[in-house]
Amino acid sequence: MTHNLAQCRILVKKAVQAGSKALFLPEASDYIASSPAESVSLVRSVEKSEFVLGLREEARRSKLPIHVGVHEPGLDPSKVKNTVLWINEGGEIAHRYQKLHMFDVDIKDGPALKESNSVEPGNEIPTPFDTPFGKVGPTICFDLRFPEISIALKRLGADIITYPSAFTVPTGKAHWEVLLRARAIETQCYVIAAAQVGRHNEKRLSYGHSMIINPWGVVVAELGGTSEEPEIATAEIDQDLLRKARLEVPLPRRTDVYPEV
C-alpha cells in the first residue's frame, strides 16, 4: 500500500499540473492481493488506512477531489467490501459506492476468479453526486456488463458515469472498449474509466487502457496497456455536448411495455 500511495501521489501532482478539476483513480488502488486470505489480512478501515489517509491529505493540500477504488472491512470478517470513495477538495470522504456485481468467471485459457469468495456485494445504486463539472454516478469494473445500473444512474440525473476497473487482459481485449462506448451511447453521459495496468503479482495482470468517452460514444482520451510510470489522461466535460446529444437523439423509455429501470 505504501508503494501504491507513492504512485498515486505522482498522479495527483500530474493532475494538478494539468489543471484538472478532479482525479479519477482505478478500482482497488490500495492493493490487489494474490489470495482472498491476503486481501482480508491487508484491509483497513478508512479511518486507519495509510493509503486513504494519504490521499485525503493530498486532496486537502492540492484542493483536488479524488475518486478512488479501495477495500473496506466487510460485515463478515472473512470478507471485504470493494468500494469507490469520493474524497472532496477538503479531504473529506463525501460519497462512497459498494460494488454490486461480483467477478466470478472461469475463462478457458484465461483467469479463473471468484470475487464472491472474499468480497461482499453492495445492495443499492447510488444517487449521483454534484461536482463542479456535472453529476457523477459511480460504478465499479464488472458492473460495466450490466446496463441497468448506468440507465438507472442516468434517470437519477447523472452526467458522468465512472467505471474504475482492474479488467483482466482476455476480457479487456474482447469487451472493454465496446462496453464502455455502449454505456456512454445508451445513457448519453460521459464515461470515465480509470483502469489498473500491468502485473500486480504472479496471479494477476490488468489490461489497462484507461478511457474517457463522450456522450456520442467517441473516445476522447486513452492510455495504453503498459506503463513504465503512472500516467493520466485528461478531457473536458462539455455540458453543451451533453445537452446537444440528448436533444438531438431523445431516448424516451416505453415503460408501458417494459419496466422502468
Tab-separated table of C-alpha atoms in Angstrom:
chain	number	residue	atom	x	y	z
A	1	MET	CA	0.000	0.000	0.000
A	2	THR	CA	2.920	2.345	0.658
A	3	HIS	CA	4.121	1.835	-2.914
A	4	ASN	CA	0.629	2.397	-4.320
A	5	LEU	CA	0.211	5.581	-2.304
A	6	ALA	CA	3.508	6.872	-3.685
A	7	GLN	CA	2.292	6.132	-7.218
A	8	CYS	CA	-0.976	7.941	-6.572
A	9	ARG	CA	0.863	10.954	-5.170
A	10	ILE	CA	2.638	11.215	-8.533
A	11	LEU	CA	-0.732	11.151	-10.285
A	12	VAL	CA	-2.068	13.877	-8.005
A	13	LYS	CA	0.916	16.052	-8.888
A	14	LYS	CA	0.383	15.442	-12.610
A	15	ALA	CA	-3.322	16.198	-12.338
A	16	VAL	CA	-2.636	19.485	-10.550
A	17	GLN	CA	-0.032	20.456	-13.146
A	18	ALA	CA	-2.554	19.699	-15.911
A	19	GLY	CA	-5.145	21.967	-14.268
A	20	SER	CA	-7.558	19.085	-13.648
A	21	LYS	CA	-10.722	19.650	-11.613
A	22	ALA	CA	-10.629	16.107	-10.183
A	23	LEU	CA	-8.550	12.918	-10.309
A	24	PHE	CA	-10.159	9.553	-11.063
A	25	LEU	CA	-8.155	6.505	-9.943
A	26	PRO	CA	-8.784	2.777	-10.622
A	27	GLU	CA	-10.564	0.058	-8.696
A	28	ALA	CA	-8.575	-1.401	-5.783
A	29	SER	CA	-5.969	1.343	-5.952
A	30	ASP	CA	-4.813	0.471	-2.427
A	31	TYR	CA	-3.811	-3.137	-3.258
A	32	ILE	CA	-4.562	-6.201	-5.343
A	33	ALA	CA	-3.846	-9.316	-3.309
A	34	SER	CA	-2.749	-12.736	-4.530
A	35	SER	CA	-5.392	-14.591	-2.484
A	36	PRO	CA	-8.651	-13.980	-0.604
A	37	ALA	CA	-6.860	-14.534	2.711
A	38	GLU	CA	-4.231	-11.935	1.861
A	39	SER	CA	-6.908	-9.459	0.789
A	40	VAL	CA	-8.677	-9.785	4.131
A	41	SER	CA	-5.397	-9.522	6.053
A	42	LEU	CA	-4.480	-6.269	4.303
A	43	VAL	CA	-7.798	-4.457	4.645
A	44	ARG	CA	-8.081	-1.437	6.949
A	45	SER	CA	-10.935	0.896	7.781
A	46	VAL	CA	-10.763	4.248	6.004
A	47	GLU	CA	-10.056	5.854	9.375
A	48	LYS	CA	-6.898	3.739	9.781
A	49	SER	CA	-5.810	3.068	6.209
A	50	GLU	CA	-2.451	4.693	5.470
A	51	PHE	CA	-3.457	4.753	1.812
A	52	VAL	CA	-6.783	6.543	2.315
A	53	LEU	CA	-5.384	8.943	4.899
A	54	GLY	CA	-2.576	9.796	2.494
A	55	LEU	CA	-4.983	10.531	-0.345
A	56	ARG	CA	-7.172	12.626	1.927
A	57	GLU	CA	-4.096	14.665	2.805
A	58	GLU	CA	-3.240	15.057	-0.891
A	59	ALA	CA	-6.779	16.156	-1.753
A	60	ARG	CA	-6.771	18.712	1.053
A	61	ARG	CA	-3.306	20.048	0.222
A	62	SER	CA	-3.947	20.258	-3.528
A	63	LYS	CA	-7.619	21.279	-3.319
A	64	LEU	CA	-8.228	18.406	-5.746
A	65	PRO	CA	-11.153	15.967	-5.352
A	66	ILE	CA	-10.131	12.318	-5.758
A	67	HIS	CA	-12.339	9.412	-6.875
A	68	VAL	CA	-10.641	6.172	-5.866
A	69	GLY	CA	-11.376	2.467	-5.517
A	70	VAL	CA	-10.340	0.827	-2.223
A	71	HIS	CA	-11.088	-2.112	0.037
A	72	GLU	CA	-13.012	-1.727	3.272
A	73	PRO	CA	-13.719	-4.283	6.009
A	74	GLY	CA	-16.813	-6.378	5.358
A	75	LEU	CA	-19.642	-7.023	7.780
A	76	ASP	CA	-18.492	-10.636	7.547
A	77	PRO	CA	-14.940	-10.618	8.979
A	78	SER	CA	-13.865	-13.163	6.357
A	79	LYS	CA	-14.715	-10.731	3.533
A	80	VAL	CA	-14.022	-7.183	2.348
A	81	LYS	CA	-16.035	-4.521	0.558
A	82	ASN	CA	-14.968	-3.318	-2.880
A	83	THR	CA	-15.819	0.369	-2.776
A	84	VAL	CA	-15.119	3.653	-4.508
A	85	LEU	CA	-14.724	6.831	-2.477
A	86	TRP	CA	-15.212	10.456	-3.469
A	87	ILE	CA	-12.738	12.480	-1.417
A	88	ASN	CA	-13.654	16.147	-1.739
A	89	GLU	CA	-11.235	19.066	-2.011
A	90	GLY	CA	-11.318	19.438	1.753
A	91	GLY	CA	-10.030	15.885	2.180
A	92	GLU	CA	-13.333	14.552	3.477
A	93	ILE	CA	-14.962	11.330	2.273
A	94	ALA	CA	-18.154	12.791	0.852
A	95	HIS	CA	-19.584	9.776	-1.031
A	96	ARG	CA	-18.991	6.063	-1.402
A	97	TYR	CA	-20.353	3.233	-3.531
A	98	GLN	CA	-20.050	-0.513	-2.939
A	99	LYS	CA	-19.670	-2.764	-5.992
A	100	LEU	CA	-22.880	-4.618	-6.844
A	101	HIS	CA	-21.727	-7.382	-9.184
A	102	MET	CA	-19.029	-9.888	-8.321
A	103	PHE	CA	-16.437	-11.018	-10.886
A	104	ASP	CA	-16.988	-14.776	-10.785
A	105	VAL	CA	-15.557	-16.228	-14.004
A	106	ASP	CA	-13.694	-19.232	-15.351
A	107	ILE	CA	-12.360	-18.366	-18.795
A	108	LYS	CA	-10.794	-21.053	-20.987
A	109	ASP	CA	-7.068	-20.305	-21.355
A	110	GLY	CA	-7.636	-17.327	-19.103
A	111	PRO	CA	-8.258	-16.478	-15.456
A	112	ALA	CA	-10.462	-18.389	-13.051
A	113	LEU	CA	-11.535	-15.872	-10.435
A	114	LYS	CA	-14.338	-15.881	-7.883
A	115	GLU	CA	-14.585	-12.460	-6.279
A	116	SER	CA	-17.586	-13.502	-4.196
A	117	ASN	CA	-15.306	-15.780	-2.129
A	118	SER	CA	-13.798	-12.739	-0.448
A	119	VAL	CA	-15.955	-9.704	-1.316
A	120	GLU	CA	-19.389	-8.652	-0.060
A	121	PRO	CA	-21.614	-7.183	-2.777
A	122	GLY	CA	-23.387	-3.896	-2.254
A	123	ASN	CA	-27.169	-3.556	-2.300
A	124	GLU	CA	-28.000	-0.155	-3.753
A	125	ILE	CA	-27.497	2.100	-6.731
A	126	PRO	CA	-26.081	5.419	-5.524
A	127	THR	CA	-27.640	8.792	-6.133
A	128	PRO	CA	-25.328	10.783	-8.446
A	129	PHE	CA	-23.476	13.497	-6.570
A	130	ASP	CA	-22.730	17.084	-7.562
A	131	THR	CA	-19.327	18.251	-8.754
A	132	PRO	CA	-18.266	21.498	-10.477
A	133	PHE	CA	-18.319	19.653	-13.815
A	134	GLY	CA	-21.570	17.692	-13.509
A	135	LYS	CA	-23.340	14.977	-11.547
A	136	VAL	CA	-21.236	11.817	-11.108
A	137	GLY	CA	-22.721	8.321	-10.853
A	138	PRO	CA	-20.172	5.723	-9.703
A	139	THR	CA	-19.990	2.025	-10.555
A	140	ILE	CA	-17.065	-0.430	-10.416
A	141	CYS	CA	-15.471	-2.718	-13.018
A	142	PHE	CA	-17.716	-5.806	-13.536
A	143	ASP	CA	-20.766	-3.559	-13.088
A	144	LEU	CA	-19.919	-2.403	-16.623
A	145	ARG	CA	-21.600	-5.530	-18.032
A	146	PHE	CA	-24.967	-4.579	-16.550
A	147	PRO	CA	-26.562	-1.613	-18.349
A	148	GLU	CA	-29.385	-1.447	-15.828
A	149	ILE	CA	-27.089	0.408	-13.402
A	150	SER	CA	-25.976	3.061	-15.863
A	151	ILE	CA	-29.519	3.575	-17.157
A	152	ALA	CA	-30.734	3.998	-13.584
A	153	LEU	CA	-27.932	6.489	-12.885
A	154	LYS	CA	-28.886	8.473	-15.985
A	155	ARG	CA	-32.524	8.521	-14.834
A	156	LEU	CA	-31.300	9.827	-11.469
A	157	GLY	CA	-29.571	12.727	-13.205
A	158	ALA	CA	-26.009	11.547	-13.900
A	159	ASP	CA	-23.902	13.453	-16.427
A	160	ILE	CA	-20.822	11.286	-15.878
A	161	ILE	CA	-20.657	7.567	-15.110
A	162	THR	CA	-17.449	6.113	-13.719
A	163	TYR	CA	-16.008	2.617	-14.099
A	164	PRO	CA	-12.832	2.359	-12.009
A	165	SER	CA	-11.560	-1.068	-13.010
A	166	ALA	CA	-8.956	-3.819	-12.965
A	167	PHE	CA	-10.012	-5.728	-16.097
A	168	THR	CA	-8.182	-8.924	-16.962
A	169	VAL	CA	-6.307	-8.994	-20.253
A	170	PRO	CA	-8.560	-11.530	-22.073
A	171	THR	CA	-11.804	-9.772	-21.112
A	172	GLY	CA	-10.244	-6.368	-21.676
A	173	LYS	CA	-9.153	-7.183	-25.215
A	174	ALA	CA	-12.577	-8.578	-26.073
A	175	HIS	CA	-15.014	-6.270	-24.296
A	176	TRP	CA	-13.516	-3.220	-22.558
A	177	GLU	CA	-13.850	-0.504	-25.189
A	178	VAL	CA	-17.065	-1.739	-26.774
A	179	LEU	CA	-18.875	-1.931	-23.430
A	180	LEU	CA	-17.644	1.479	-22.288
A	181	ARG	CA	-18.717	3.095	-25.540
A	182	ALA	CA	-22.100	1.348	-25.358
A	183	ARG	CA	-22.693	2.656	-21.837
A	184	ALA	CA	-21.855	6.193	-22.984
A	185	ILE	CA	-24.099	5.989	-26.047
A	186	GLU	CA	-27.140	4.459	-24.338
A	187	THR	CA	-27.033	6.893	-21.401
A	188	GLN	CA	-25.759	9.948	-23.326
A	189	CYS	CA	-23.318	10.513	-20.481
A	190	TYR	CA	-19.592	10.952	-20.264
A	191	VAL	CA	-17.849	7.773	-19.152
A	192	ILE	CA	-14.642	7.918	-17.127
A	193	ALA	CA	-12.912	4.543	-16.777
A	194	ALA	CA	-9.651	4.611	-14.835
A	195	ALA	CA	-8.007	1.202	-15.176
A	196	GLN	CA	-5.272	-0.737	-13.447
A	197	VAL	CA	-2.442	-1.706	-15.798
A	198	GLY	CA	0.324	-4.300	-15.736
A	199	ARG	CA	1.316	-7.114	-13.401
A	200	HIS	CA	0.313	-6.992	-9.746
A	201	ASN	CA	1.581	-10.391	-8.626
A	202	GLU	CA	2.171	-13.863	-10.032
A	203	LYS	CA	-1.579	-14.373	-10.493
A	204	ARG	CA	-2.895	-11.001	-11.650
A	205	LEU	CA	-2.297	-8.933	-14.752
A	206	SER	CA	-4.524	-5.984	-15.688
A	207	TYR	CA	-5.427	-4.785	-19.170
A	208	GLY	CA	-5.108	-1.036	-18.695
A	209	HIS	CA	-6.372	1.270	-21.468
A	210	SER	CA	-7.978	3.892	-19.227
A	211	MET	CA	-10.531	5.848	-21.262
A	212	ILE	CA	-12.699	8.933	-21.246
A	213	ILE	CA	-15.658	8.708	-23.639
A	214	ASN	CA	-18.086	11.458	-24.575
A	215	PRO	CA	-21.915	11.165	-24.828
A	216	TRP	CA	-21.678	10.466	-28.568
A	217	GLY	CA	-19.541	7.396	-27.867
A	218	VAL	CA	-16.259	8.929	-29.001
A	219	VAL	CA	-13.097	8.018	-27.095
A	220	VAL	CA	-11.671	11.450	-26.302
A	221	ALA	CA	-8.726	10.274	-24.187
A	222	GLU	CA	-6.994	6.921	-23.728
A	223	LEU	CA	-3.902	5.476	-22.100
A	224	GLY	CA	-2.083	2.323	-23.184
A	225	GLY	CA	-1.825	-1.251	-21.989
A	226	THR	CA	1.633	-0.903	-20.497
A	227	SER	CA	3.145	1.783	-18.344
A	228	GLU	CA	6.634	2.410	-17.024
A	229	GLU	CA	5.347	5.148	-14.710
A	230	PRO	CA	1.979	6.481	-13.527
A	231	GLU	CA	0.094	8.314	-16.290
A	232	ILE	CA	-3.025	10.435	-16.544
A	233	ALA	CA	-5.407	11.147	-19.396
A	234	THR	CA	-7.394	14.375	-19.444
A	235	ALA	CA	-10.506	15.616	-21.203
A	236	GLU	CA	-13.003	18.438	-20.917
A	237	ILE	CA	-16.544	17.701	-19.757
A	238	ASP	CA	-18.598	19.690	-22.271
A	239	GLN	CA	-22.054	20.414	-20.860
A	240	ASP	CA	-23.158	21.808	-24.232
A	241	LEU	CA	-22.334	18.483	-25.864
A	242	LEU	CA	-24.324	16.657	-23.188
A	243	ARG	CA	-27.370	18.794	-23.903
A	244	LYS	CA	-26.886	18.539	-27.673
A	245	ALA	CA	-26.682	14.725	-27.667
A	246	ARG	CA	-29.814	14.416	-25.533
A	247	LEU	CA	-31.756	16.970	-27.569
A	248	GLU	CA	-30.864	15.581	-30.980
A	249	VAL	CA	-31.384	11.889	-30.110
A	250	PRO	CA	-34.063	11.730	-27.404
A	251	LEU	CA	-34.408	8.337	-25.721
A	252	PRO	CA	-37.906	8.107	-24.217
A	253	ARG	CA	-38.467	4.795	-22.438
A	254	ARG	CA	-41.502	2.625	-23.301
A	255	THR	CA	-42.260	1.908	-19.670
A	256	ASP	CA	-45.776	0.934	-20.683
A	257	VAL	CA	-44.175	-2.095	-22.381
A	258	TYR	CA	-41.214	-2.869	-20.111
A	259	PRO	CA	-40.380	-1.887	-16.535
A	260	GLU	CA	-38.609	1.337	-15.695
A	261	VAL	CA	-35.047	0.712	-14.553
